């Protein structure tokens, strides 16, 4: 960009210079000499005036003069002094006109020329610029450049460790392969599929793999590309992208880095319609206007779903979200295998061991790792890439990632492991709880450091008091486990606390489940006032009641924390075993933990 900038400034300077020269020439061509009136009269008397034109205050015409011994006609102009000029002119027998020829032609030529020249220079520059940048001057002439690949050549085998995301995408592939099968039954596919996940987990790769697996053309553009364009071009490109894709159905339209384009509107300082907003609006219009039964699937990827404009996520737009999460140890081993295919690896290299050394690595990091190890082997003059090179490469990459603050350290992993196993053990110990599906210390989404996945056994419409209390105990189980193991608590429970408090508060205020307050309902649902003045809503209850509410909420939370503590201290051994297991495997099945718990209970 920097270089291009200089380049264009030089062109502008040269252009201005040339314009000045041209203008000078033109003015000289039409040069008119100002002469004093007395000289004019002298010329008249000498009979050298050829013709004149006269107005109220000026005289203009041609006189014959001798220059370098040759007689030439020269234009002149002078101020009119004598009111009886006509008599004078008649006396010397000079043809005269009443008006001065206008300068229109002269002005026109002297201005039109430079302008035309400037336009030509500008056009030339744009052409060069466009050749480098993809075309943007082609608005309305040629189609905007769109990135289409007929054959992608990437398959699902290239993306490993993301089995859940793949499962969800299989349906899309089926549809693209045989759209008739779906449309015959009146089936509808989601219009927009949004791949959500941290950077480098393989979102772009998966989108391409879907195209590769279903053998359809792949149209892709990155959100940031739309934004860099000039006003109006982004929207034009979106229109064009969809128009072209429709002609190639079945196919995939993929918008990478959707967040660059789809940031919530009205956040910018200008607040008005900027380019991005126009482009986003056009995208929304196109999405609403197209019928997925023609076989065009729209996919997008983002690592920041939280900043997307809500309009993009509405039903009928990007309403299907697929999480592409960080790989666990097993997943990392599989990804490593993919990236080791192309390199000569020593027999003793064990992908599982390397996976164990690389917690927190995503697919892109592992691809980088394989590459780095190969480079090291070359540097060491080795025939094959060995374990030593992989180890060295791991160390290097970890150092880099730690700087970027993208890895959690050993101590934190330990805390997260106890925390999550704490949740899970309390959930498993209490009756009628939701089934614990998975316990994991892999960061999920944006905020959570680990997660315990619980699924309800059935759809529920009512909750009993004891179930609500159990839920609170499970939410507090994470913190209780931290306290038992480390005699200290961390900020990791922040979300759990807010959830537990919410439940307790609702129990007291809405469900009449506290003994002191009894069966009252103190939380009135109100209409939001309009206009909303931002004033706090008036309470419907007295200050005294408010105190009771606070006290009751605290009592519930405290007693449930004790419940959690009791369970975890009672199964201290399982807590340790479970945490060790999670630390090693990163993700374990709930059943595995249940077996440990049952064994402990039996003992
Ligand atoms: P994202 O779009 O999620 O930021 P990419 O798809 O661009 O990540 O991944 C970058 C590179 O990292 C890919 O080209 C691939 O080499 C590697 N990679 C990422 N995820 C995986 C995966 N799950 N399996 C294999 N390779 C992966
Ligand atoms: Mg990407
Ligand atoms: Zn928690």
Coordinates of C-alpha atoms and ligand atoms in Angstrom, one line a residue:
X1 CA 0.0 0.0 0.0
X2 CA 2.8 2.4 1.0
X3 CA 4.5 2.0 -2.3
X4 CA 1.4 2.5 -4.3
X5 CA 0.7 5.7 -2.5
X6 CA 4.0 7.2 -3.6
X7 CA 3.4 6.0 -7.1
X8 CA 0.2 7.9 -7.4
X9 CA 1.5 11.1 -5.9
X10 CA 4.2 11.2 -8.6
X11 CA 1.6 10.8 -11.2
X12 CA -0.5 13.6 -9.9
X13 CA 2.5 16.0 -9.8
X14 CA 3.5 15.1 -13.3
X15 CA 0.0 15.6 -14.5
X16 CA -0.4 19.0 -12.9
X17 CA 2.9 20.1 -14.5
X18 CA 1.8 19.0 -17.9
X19 CA -1.5 20.7 -17.5
X20 CA 0.2 24.0 -16.7
X21 CA 2.4 23.8 -19.8
X22 CA -0.6 23.0 -22.1
X23 CA -2.6 25.9 -20.7
X24 CA 0.3 28.3 -21.2
X25 CA 0.6 27.2 -24.8
X26 CA -3.0 27.7 -25.5
X27 CA -3.0 31.2 -24.0
X28 CA 0.0 32.1 -26.1
X29 CA -1.8 30.9 -29.2
X30 CA -4.6 33.2 -28.6
X31 CA -2.4 35.9 -27.2
X32 CA -3.8 39.4 -27.4
X33 CA -1.6 42.4 -26.9
X34 CA -2.8 45.3 -24.9
X35 CA -1.9 48.6 -26.4
X36 CA -2.5 52.2 -25.3
X37 CA -5.3 54.1 -27.0
X38 CA -2.9 56.6 -28.5
X39 CA -1.0 53.9 -30.2
X40 CA -4.3 52.6 -31.6
X41 CA -5.1 56.0 -33.0
X42 CA -1.6 56.2 -34.5
X43 CA -2.1 52.8 -36.1
X44 CA -5.4 54.1 -37.6
X45 CA -3.7 57.1 -39.0
X46 CA -0.9 54.9 -40.4
X47 CA -3.6 52.7 -42.0
X48 CA -2.4 49.5 -40.4
X49 CA -5.6 48.5 -38.6
X50 CA -7.2 45.6 -40.4
X51 CA -10.4 45.2 -38.5
X52 CA -11.9 46.2 -35.2
X53 CA -14.8 45.3 -33.0
X54 CA -16.1 47.9 -30.6
X55 CA -18.1 47.8 -27.4
X56 CA -19.0 50.4 -24.8
X57 CA -15.6 50.5 -23.2
X58 CA -13.3 48.4 -25.3
X59 CA -11.8 48.1 -28.7
X60 CA -10.4 44.9 -30.1
X61 CA -9.1 43.9 -33.4
X62 CA -6.2 43.2 -35.6
X63 CA -3.3 45.4 -36.7
X64 CA -0.7 44.8 -39.3
X65 CA 2.8 45.1 -37.9
X66 CA 6.3 44.4 -39.2
X67 CA 8.2 41.9 -37.2
X68 CA 11.6 40.7 -38.3
X69 CA 11.1 42.4 -41.6
X70 CA 7.8 40.5 -42.2
X71 CA 4.3 41.8 -42.1
X72 CA 2.1 39.9 -39.7
X73 CA -1.4 40.5 -38.3
X74 CA -1.6 40.8 -34.6
X75 CA -4.5 40.8 -32.2
X76 CA -4.8 43.7 -29.9
X77 CA -7.1 45.2 -27.4
X78 CA -7.4 48.7 -26.0
X79 CA -9.6 50.8 -23.8
X80 CA -12.1 53.0 -25.6
X81 CA -11.6 56.6 -24.9
X82 CA -13.2 58.5 -27.7
X83 CA -17.0 58.3 -27.8
X84 CA -17.1 59.3 -31.5
X85 CA -15.0 56.4 -32.5
X86 CA -17.2 55.4 -35.4
X87 CA -16.5 58.6 -37.2
X88 CA -12.8 58.1 -36.8
X89 CA -13.1 54.6 -38.1
X90 CA -15.1 55.6 -41.1
X91 CA -12.6 58.3 -41.8
X92 CA -9.8 55.8 -42.1
X93 CA -12.1 53.3 -43.8
X94 CA -11.8 50.4 -41.4
X95 CA -14.4 47.7 -41.3
X96 CA -15.8 47.5 -37.8
X97 CA -18.3 45.3 -35.9
X98 CA -20.3 46.4 -32.9
X99 CA -19.5 43.5 -30.7
X100 CA -16.5 41.7 -29.5
X101 CA -16.1 38.1 -30.4
X102 CA -16.6 36.2 -27.3
X103 CA -13.7 34.4 -25.7
X104 CA -15.9 31.3 -25.4
X105 CA -13.9 29.2 -27.7
X106 CA -10.6 30.2 -26.3
X107 CA -11.8 29.5 -22.7
X108 CA -13.3 26.3 -23.7
X109 CA -10.2 25.0 -25.3
X110 CA -7.9 26.1 -22.6
X111 CA -10.1 24.5 -19.9
X112 CA -11.4 21.4 -21.7
X113 CA -8.0 20.3 -22.7
X114 CA -6.5 20.0 -19.2
X115 CA -9.7 18.5 -17.8
X116 CA -9.7 15.9 -20.5
X117 CA -6.1 15.2 -19.8
X118 CA -6.6 14.8 -16.1
X119 CA -9.5 12.4 -16.7
X120 CA -7.3 10.4 -19.0
X121 CA -4.5 10.2 -16.3
X122 CA -7.0 9.3 -13.6
X123 CA -8.5 6.6 -15.8
X124 CA -5.1 5.2 -16.6
X125 CA -4.1 5.1 -12.9
X126 CA -7.4 3.4 -12.0
X127 CA -6.7 0.8 -14.6
X128 CA -3.4 0.1 -13.1
X129 CA -4.7 0.1 -9.6
X130 CA -7.5 -2.2 -10.6
X131 CA -5.2 -4.6 -12.3
X132 CA -3.4 -5.0 -9.0
X133 CA -6.4 -5.0 -6.7
X134 CA -8.9 -6.9 -8.6
X135 CA -11.3 -4.8 -10.5
X136 CA -13.2 -2.1 -8.9
X137 CA -13.7 0.3 -11.8
X138 CA -15.7 -2.4 -13.5
X139 CA -18.9 -1.4 -11.7
X140 CA -21.8 -1.9 -14.1
X141 CA -19.4 -3.0 -16.9
X142 CA -17.9 -6.2 -16.0
X143 CA -18.8 -8.5 -13.2
X144 CA -17.1 -7.9 -9.9
X145 CA -14.4 -10.4 -9.3
X146 CA -15.5 -13.3 -7.3
X147 CA -13.5 -16.2 -6.1
X148 CA -14.8 -19.3 -7.4
X149 CA -13.2 -22.7 -7.3
X150 CA -14.7 -25.4 -9.4
X151 CA -13.0 -28.2 -7.6
X152 CA -11.8 -27.6 -4.1
X153 CA -9.9 -30.8 -3.6
X154 CA -10.3 -30.7 0.1
X155 CA -12.1 -33.5 1.8
X156 CA -13.4 -34.4 5.3
X157 CA -10.3 -36.5 5.8
X158 CA -8.2 -33.3 5.8
X159 CA -10.1 -32.0 8.8
X160 CA -9.6 -34.1 11.9
X161 CA -10.7 -33.9 15.5
X162 CA -13.8 -32.0 14.7
X163 CA -16.2 -35.0 14.5
X164 CA -19.2 -33.2 16.0
X165 CA -19.1 -30.4 13.5
X166 CA -18.6 -32.9 10.7
X167 CA -21.6 -34.9 11.7
X168 CA -23.8 -31.8 11.4
X169 CA -22.4 -31.0 8.0
X170 CA -23.0 -34.4 6.5
X171 CA -26.6 -33.4 6.0
X172 CA -25.6 -30.4 4.0
X173 CA -23.4 -32.5 1.8
X174 CA -26.3 -34.9 1.2
X175 CA -28.4 -32.0 0.2
X176 CA -25.8 -30.6 -2.2
X177 CA -25.3 -34.0 -3.8
X178 CA -28.9 -34.8 -4.4
X179 CA -31.0 -31.7 -3.9
X180 CA -34.0 -33.4 -5.6
X181 CA -34.2 -36.0 -2.9
X182 CA -34.8 -33.2 -0.3
X183 CA -37.0 -31.0 -2.3
X184 CA -39.3 -33.9 -3.4
X185 CA -40.2 -34.5 0.2
X186 CA -40.7 -30.8 0.7
X187 CA -37.7 -30.7 3.1
X188 CA -36.1 -27.4 3.8
X189 CA -32.5 -26.8 4.7
X190 CA -31.3 -23.9 6.7
X191 CA -30.4 -21.0 4.5
X192 CA -27.3 -20.0 6.4
X193 CA -24.9 -22.1 8.4
X194 CA -22.5 -20.3 10.7
X195 CA -19.3 -22.0 11.8
X196 CA -18.4 -20.7 15.2
X197 CA -15.1 -21.4 16.9
X198 CA -11.7 -20.0 18.0
X199 CA -9.2 -19.1 15.3
X200 CA -7.3 -21.9 13.7
X201 CA -9.7 -24.7 14.6
X202 CA -10.5 -25.4 10.9
X203 CA -13.6 -23.5 10.1
X204 CA -12.4 -22.4 6.7
X205 CA -11.0 -25.8 6.1
X206 CA -14.4 -27.4 6.9
X207 CA -16.3 -25.1 4.7
X208 CA -14.0 -26.0 1.8
X209 CA -14.2 -29.7 2.7
X210 CA -18.0 -29.5 2.4
X211 CA -17.6 -28.2 -1.1
X212 CA -15.0 -30.9 -1.9
X213 CA -17.1 -33.7 -0.5
X214 CA -20.2 -32.7 -2.4
X215 CA -18.3 -31.8 -5.5
X216 CA -19.8 -28.4 -6.0
X217 CA -18.3 -25.0 -6.9
X218 CA -17.1 -23.0 -3.9
X219 CA -17.6 -19.3 -3.9
X220 CA -15.8 -17.6 -1.2
X221 CA -15.1 -14.1 0.0
X222 CA -13.7 -12.8 3.2
X223 CA -15.7 -10.3 5.2
X224 CA -12.7 -8.0 5.4
X225 CA -12.5 -7.8 1.6
X226 CA -15.9 -6.3 1.4
X227 CA -15.1 -3.7 3.9
X228 CA -11.9 -2.4 2.2
X229 CA -13.8 -1.5 -0.9
X230 CA -15.0 1.9 -2.0
X231 CA -18.4 3.1 -1.2
X232 CA -21.1 1.1 -2.9
X233 CA -18.7 -1.5 -4.1
X234 CA -19.2 -3.9 -1.2
X235 CA -22.9 -4.0 -1.8
X236 CA -22.4 -4.5 -5.6
X237 CA -20.1 -7.3 -4.9
X238 CA -22.5 -9.1 -2.6
X239 CA -25.2 -8.7 -5.3
X240 CA -22.8 -10.1 -7.8
X241 CA -21.7 -13.0 -5.6
X242 CA -25.2 -14.2 -5.2
X243 CA -26.1 -13.7 -8.9
X244 CA -23.1 -15.7 -10.0
X245 CA -23.7 -18.4 -7.4
X246 CA -27.3 -18.8 -8.5
X247 CA -26.1 -19.5 -12.0
X248 CA -23.9 -22.3 -10.7
X249 CA -26.2 -24.1 -8.3
X250 CA -25.8 -26.4 -6.6
X251 CA -22.9 -24.6 -4.9
X252 CA -21.7 -23.1 -1.7
X253 CA -21.2 -19.4 -0.9
X254 CA -18.8 -19.0 1.9
X255 CA -18.2 -15.7 3.7
X256 CA -15.1 -16.0 5.9
X257 CA -14.6 -13.7 8.9
X258 CA -18.2 -12.7 8.9
X259 CA -17.6 -10.5 11.9
X260 CA -15.6 -8.0 9.8
X261 CA -18.7 -7.3 7.7
X262 CA -21.4 -8.2 10.1
X263 CA -20.5 -6.2 13.2
X264 CA -23.6 -4.9 14.9
X265 CA -24.8 -1.7 13.2
X266 CA -24.6 1.7 14.8
X267 CA -21.5 0.9 16.8
X268 CA -19.3 3.2 14.7
X269 CA -18.8 6.8 15.8
X270 CA -20.3 8.1 12.6
X271 CA -23.4 6.2 13.4
X272 CA -24.6 6.8 9.8
X273 CA -24.6 4.6 6.8
X274 CA -21.0 3.6 6.2
X275 CA -19.8 1.3 3.7
X276 CA -19.9 -1.8 5.9
X277 CA -23.4 -1.1 6.8
X278 CA -24.5 -0.9 3.2
X279 CA -22.8 -4.1 2.5
X280 CA -24.3 -5.8 5.4
X281 CA -27.8 -4.6 4.4
X282 CA -27.2 -5.9 0.9
X283 CA -26.2 -9.3 2.4
X284 CA -29.4 -9.4 4.4
X285 CA -31.5 -8.5 1.4
X286 CA -29.8 -11.2 -0.7
X287 CA -30.3 -13.8 2.1
X288 CA -34.0 -13.0 2.4
X289 CA -34.4 -13.1 -1.4
X290 CA -33.0 -16.4 -2.2
X291 CA -34.6 -19.8 -2.1
X292 CA -32.4 -22.5 -0.7
X293 CA -34.3 -25.2 -2.7
X294 CA -32.3 -24.1 -5.8
X295 CA -29.3 -25.6 -4.2
X296 CA -27.2 -22.7 -3.0
X297 CA -26.0 -23.1 0.6
X298 CA -24.7 -20.1 2.4
X299 CA -22.0 -20.7 4.9
X300 CA -20.0 -18.3 7.0
X301 CA -17.4 -18.5 9.7
X302 CA -16.6 -16.3 12.7
X303 CA -14.6 -16.5 15.9
X304 CA -16.6 -13.6 17.4
X305 CA -20.2 -14.5 17.2
X306 CA -21.0 -12.2 20.1
X307 CA -20.4 -9.0 18.1
X308 CA -22.5 -10.0 15.1
X309 CA -25.5 -8.0 14.2
X310 CA -28.5 -9.8 15.6
X311 CA -30.2 -9.3 12.2
X312 CA -27.8 -11.8 10.8
X313 CA -28.7 -14.5 13.3
X314 CA -32.5 -14.2 12.9
X315 CA -34.4 -17.3 11.6
X316 CA -34.1 -17.6 7.9
X317 CA -30.6 -16.1 7.9
X318 CA -27.7 -17.6 9.7
X319 CA -29.9 -19.6 12.0
X320 CA -27.9 -22.9 12.2
X321 CA -24.7 -22.6 14.3
X322 CA -22.1 -25.2 14.3
X323 CA -19.5 -25.1 16.9
X324 CA -16.0 -25.9 15.7
X325 CA -14.2 -26.4 19.0
X326 CA -10.6 -26.8 20.1
X327 CA -9.5 -30.4 19.8
X328 CA -9.0 -32.6 22.8
X329 CA -6.0 -34.9 23.1
X330 CA -7.4 -37.6 20.9
X331 CA -8.4 -35.0 18.3
X332 CA -5.0 -33.4 18.3
X333 CA -3.4 -36.8 17.7
X334 CA -5.7 -37.2 14.7
X335 CA -4.9 -33.8 13.4
X336 CA -1.2 -34.5 13.7
X337 CA -1.6 -37.6 11.7
X338 CA -3.2 -35.6 8.9
X339 CA -0.3 -33.2 8.8
X340 CA 2.3 -35.9 9.1
X341 CA 1.1 -37.5 5.9
X342 CA 3.2 -35.2 3.7
X343 CA 6.4 -35.6 5.7
X344 CA 8.8 -38.4 6.3
X345 CA 8.4 -39.2 9.9
X346 CA 10.6 -41.5 12.0
X347 CA 8.8 -44.7 13.2
X348 CA 9.3 -43.9 16.9
X349 CA 7.3 -40.7 16.7
X350 CA 4.1 -41.3 18.7
X351 CA 1.3 -38.9 17.8
X352 CA -0.5 -39.6 21.1
X353 CA 2.6 -38.5 23.1
X354 CA 2.9 -35.3 21.1
X355 CA -0.8 -34.6 21.6
X356 CA -0.2 -35.0 25.3
X357 CA 2.5 -32.3 25.2
X358 CA 0.3 -29.8 23.3
X359 CA -2.8 -28.9 25.4
X360 CA -4.5 -25.9 24.0
X361 CA -3.2 -26.3 20.5
X362 CA -5.6 -25.9 17.7
X363 CA -5.4 -27.3 14.2
X364 CA -3.4 -24.4 12.8
X365 CA -0.9 -24.7 15.6
X366 CA -0.5 -28.4 14.9
X367 CA 0.0 -27.8 11.2
X368 CA 2.6 -25.3 12.2
X369 CA 4.2 -27.8 14.6
X370 CA 4.6 -30.4 11.9
X371 CA 6.1 -27.9 9.6
X372 CA 8.4 -26.5 12.2
X373 CA 9.6 -30.0 13.2
X374 CA 10.4 -30.7 9.5
X375 CA 12.4 -27.5 9.2
X376 CA 14.4 -28.5 12.3
X377 CA 15.1 -32.0 10.9
X378 CA 16.4 -30.3 7.7
X379 CA 18.6 -28.1 9.8
X380 CA 19.9 -31.1 11.7
X381 CA 20.6 -32.9 8.5
X382 CA 18.3 -35.7 9.4
X383 CA 16.8 -38.2 6.9
X384 CA 13.5 -38.3 8.9
X385 CA 11.7 -36.1 11.3
X386 CA 12.1 -37.6 14.8
X387 CA 10.7 -37.3 18.3
X388 CA 13.5 -34.9 19.2
X389 CA 12.5 -32.4 16.5
X390 CA 8.8 -32.6 17.5
X391 CA 9.7 -31.9 21.1
X392 CA 11.9 -28.9 20.2
X393 CA 9.2 -27.6 17.9
X394 CA 6.5 -28.0 20.6
X395 CA 8.7 -26.0 23.0
X396 CA 9.2 -23.2 20.5
X397 CA 5.5 -23.0 19.6
X398 CA 4.4 -23.1 23.3
X399 CA 6.7 -20.2 24.0
X400 CA 5.1 -18.2 21.2
X401 CA 1.6 -19.1 22.2
X402 CA 2.2 -18.2 25.9
X403 CA 3.3 -14.8 24.8
X404 CA 0.0 -14.3 23.0
X405 CA -1.7 -15.5 26.2
X406 CA -3.5 -18.2 24.4
X407 CA -2.5 -21.1 26.6
X408 CA -3.6 -21.7 30.1
X409 CA -0.7 -22.9 32.3
X410 CA -0.3 -26.1 34.2
X411 CA -1.6 -24.7 37.5
X412 CA -4.7 -23.3 36.0
X413 CA -5.4 -26.5 34.2
X414 CA -5.2 -28.2 37.5
X415 CA -7.7 -25.8 39.1
X416 CA -10.1 -26.1 36.1
X417 CA -9.9 -29.9 36.3
X418 CA -10.9 -30.0 40.0
X419 CA -13.6 -27.4 39.4
X420 CA -15.2 -29.3 36.6
X421 CA -15.0 -32.7 38.3
X422 CA -16.5 -31.0 41.4
X423 CA -19.6 -30.0 39.3
X424 CA -19.8 -33.5 37.8
X425 CA -19.5 -35.4 41.1
X426 CA -22.2 -33.4 42.8
X427 CA -24.5 -33.8 39.9
X428 CA -23.9 -37.6 39.8
X429 CA -24.4 -37.9 43.6
X430 CA -27.7 -36.1 43.8
X431 CA -30.9 -37.9 42.9
X432 CA -32.9 -37.1 39.7
X433 CA -30.2 -34.8 38.4
X434 CA -29.5 -34.3 34.7
X435 CA -27.2 -36.9 33.2
X436 CA -23.6 -35.9 33.1
X437 CA -22.5 -36.5 29.5
X438 CA -19.0 -35.1 29.4
X439 CA -16.4 -33.4 31.6
X440 CA -13.8 -31.3 29.9
X441 CA -11.0 -28.9 30.6
X442 CA -10.9 -27.7 27.0
X443 CA -11.8 -24.0 26.8
X444 CA -15.2 -23.8 25.2
X445 CA -16.4 -20.7 23.3
X446 CA -15.1 -17.4 24.5
X447 CA -15.2 -17.3 28.2
X448 CA -15.5 -20.7 29.8
X449 CA -12.2 -22.5 30.7
X450 CA -13.8 -25.9 30.9
X451 CA -17.2 -27.4 30.9
X452 CA -19.4 -30.1 32.4
X453 CA -22.0 -31.1 29.9
X454 CA -25.3 -32.1 31.4
X455 CA -28.3 -33.1 29.4
X456 CA -31.8 -33.4 30.8
X457 CA -33.3 -36.9 30.8
X458 CA -36.6 -35.6 29.5
X459 CA -38.4 -32.4 28.7
X460 CA -39.4 -30.6 31.9
X461 CA -42.2 -28.2 32.5
X462 CA -42.2 -28.1 36.2
X463 CA -39.4 -28.2 38.7
X464 CA -39.7 -29.2 42.3
X465 CA -38.1 -27.4 45.1
X466 CA -35.6 -30.2 45.7
X467 CA -34.6 -30.2 42.1
X468 CA -33.9 -26.5 42.2
X469 CA -31.9 -26.9 45.3
X470 CA -29.9 -29.7 43.6
X471 CA -29.2 -27.5 40.7
X472 CA -27.8 -24.9 43.0
X473 CA -25.6 -27.5 44.7
X474 CA -24.2 -28.6 41.3
X475 CA -23.5 -25.0 40.3
X476 CA -21.6 -24.5 43.6
X477 CA -19.8 -27.9 43.3
X478 CA -17.0 -26.4 41.2
X479 CA -16.0 -23.8 43.8
X480 CA -16.4 -26.4 46.6
X481 CA -13.9 -28.7 44.9
X482 CA -11.5 -25.8 44.5
X483 CA -11.7 -25.1 48.2
X484 CA -11.2 -28.7 49.2
X485 CA -8.2 -29.2 47.0
X486 CA -6.5 -25.9 47.1
X487 CA -7.9 -24.3 50.3
X488 CA -8.5 -21.3 48.0
X489 CA -11.0 -20.3 45.5
X490 CA -10.6 -18.8 42.0
X491 CA -12.6 -16.4 39.8
X492 CA -13.5 -19.3 37.6
X493 CA -16.8 -19.8 39.5
X494 CA -18.1 -16.4 38.6
X495 CA -20.7 -17.7 36.1
X496 CA -21.7 -20.5 38.4
X497 CA -22.4 -18.1 41.3
X498 CA -24.5 -15.9 39.2
X499 CA -26.6 -18.9 38.0
X500 CA -27.0 -20.3 41.5
X501 CA -28.0 -16.9 42.9
X502 CA -30.5 -16.4 40.1
X503 CA -32.2 -19.7 40.9
X504 CA -32.2 -19.0 44.7
X505 CA -33.6 -15.5 44.1
X506 CA -36.4 -16.9 41.9
X507 CA -37.2 -19.5 44.5
X508 CA -37.7 -16.9 47.2
X509 CA -39.4 -14.2 45.1
X510 CA -41.4 -16.0 42.5
X511 CA -42.0 -19.6 43.5
X512 CA -42.8 -19.1 47.2
X513 CA -40.2 -21.6 48.3
X514 CA -38.8 -20.0 51.3
X515 CA -39.9 -20.7 54.8
X516 CA -39.5 -17.2 56.3
X517 CA -41.2 -15.4 53.5
X518 CA -43.7 -18.1 52.8
X519 CA -46.0 -18.5 49.8
X520 CA -45.8 -15.0 48.5
X521 CA -45.0 -13.7 45.1
X522 CA -43.1 -10.5 45.3
X523 CA -41.8 -10.1 41.8
X524 CA -44.4 -8.5 39.7
X525 CA -43.9 -8.7 36.0
X526 CA -44.3 -5.3 34.6
X527 CA -44.6 -3.8 31.2
X528 CA -41.6 -1.8 30.3
X529 CA -42.6 1.8 30.4
X530 CA -42.4 3.7 27.3
X531 CA -40.4 5.8 26.8
X532 CA -38.0 3.9 29.0
X533 CA -36.5 6.6 31.2
X534 CA -33.9 4.2 32.6
X535 CA -35.3 4.8 36.1
X536 CA -35.2 1.8 38.4
X537 CA -38.6 0.2 38.7
X538 CA -40.3 0.9 42.0
X539 CA -40.3 -2.1 44.3
X540 CA -43.6 -3.6 45.2
X541 CA -42.4 -4.6 48.7
X542 CA -41.0 -3.0 51.8
X543 CA -37.4 -2.5 52.7
X544 CA -38.0 -5.1 55.4
X545 CA -39.2 -7.7 52.9
X546 CA -36.1 -6.9 50.8
X547 CA -33.9 -7.8 53.7
X548 CA -35.7 -11.0 54.3
X549 CA -35.3 -11.9 50.6
X550 CA -31.6 -11.3 50.8
X551 CA -31.3 -13.3 53.9
X552 CA -33.3 -16.2 52.5
X553 CA -31.3 -16.2 49.3
X554 CA -28.1 -16.4 51.3
X555 CA -29.4 -19.2 53.5
X556 CA -30.3 -21.3 50.4
X557 CA -26.9 -20.7 48.8
X558 CA -25.0 -21.4 52.0
X559 CA -26.8 -24.6 52.7
X560 CA -26.4 -25.9 49.2
X561 CA -22.7 -25.1 49.3
X562 CA -22.5 -27.3 52.4
X563 CA -24.3 -30.0 50.5
X564 CA -21.7 -29.8 47.8
X565 CA -18.9 -29.8 50.2
X566 CA -20.3 -32.8 52.0
X567 CA -20.5 -34.8 48.8
X568 CA -17.1 -33.9 47.7
X569 CA -15.3 -34.5 51.0
X570 CA -17.2 -37.8 51.2
X571 CA -15.7 -38.9 47.9
X572 CA -12.4 -37.2 48.1
X573 CA -10.7 -40.1 46.4
X574 CA -13.0 -39.9 43.4
X575 CA -12.4 -36.2 43.1
X576 CA -8.7 -36.8 42.9
X577 CA -9.0 -39.7 40.5
X578 CA -11.4 -37.9 38.3
X579 CA -9.3 -34.7 38.2
X580 CA -6.2 -36.7 37.3
X581 CA -8.1 -38.5 34.6
X582 CA -9.4 -35.3 33.1
X583 CA -6.0 -33.7 33.3
X584 CA -4.6 -36.6 31.3
X585 CA -7.4 -37.0 28.7
X586 CA -8.8 -33.5 28.8
X587 CA -12.3 -34.8 28.0
X588 CA -13.9 -37.7 29.7
X589 CA -17.3 -39.4 29.5
X590 CA -19.7 -38.9 32.4
X591 CA -20.0 -42.7 32.6
X592 CA -16.4 -43.0 33.4
X593 CA -16.7 -40.8 36.4
X594 CA -19.9 -42.6 37.5
X595 CA -18.0 -45.9 37.5
X596 CA -15.4 -44.4 39.8
X597 CA -18.1 -43.0 42.0
X598 CA -20.0 -46.3 42.2
X599 CA -16.8 -48.2 43.0
X600 CA -16.1 -45.7 45.8
X601 CA -19.6 -46.1 47.2
X602 CA -19.3 -49.9 47.2
X603 CA -16.0 -49.8 49.0
Ligands
LIG1 P1 -10.0 -21.1 11.0 O1 -10.7 -20.8 9.7 O2 -10.9 -21.8 12.0 O3 -9.3 -20.0 11.6 P2 -8.4 -22.6 9.2 O4 -9.4 -23.5 8.6 O5 -8.0 -21.5 8.4 O6 -8.9 -22.2 10.7 O7 -7.1 -23.5 9.6 C1 -5.8 -23.1 9.2 C2 -5.0 -24.3 8.9 O8 -4.8 -25.1 10.1 C3 -5.7 -25.3 7.9 O9 -5.3 -24.9 6.6 C4 -5.1 -26.6 8.3 O10 -3.8 -26.8 7.8 C5 -4.9 -26.5 9.8 N1 -6.1 -27.0 10.5 C6 -6.9 -26.3 11.3 N2 -7.9 -27.1 11.8 C7 -7.6 -28.4 11.4 C8 -8.2 -29.7 11.6 N3 -9.3 -29.8 12.4 N4 -7.6 -30.7 11.0 C9 -6.6 -30.6 10.3 N5 -5.9 -29.4 10.0 C10 -6.4 -28.3 10.6
LIG2 MG1 -10.5 -19.0 8.7
LIG3 ZN1 -18.1 -24.0 37.0

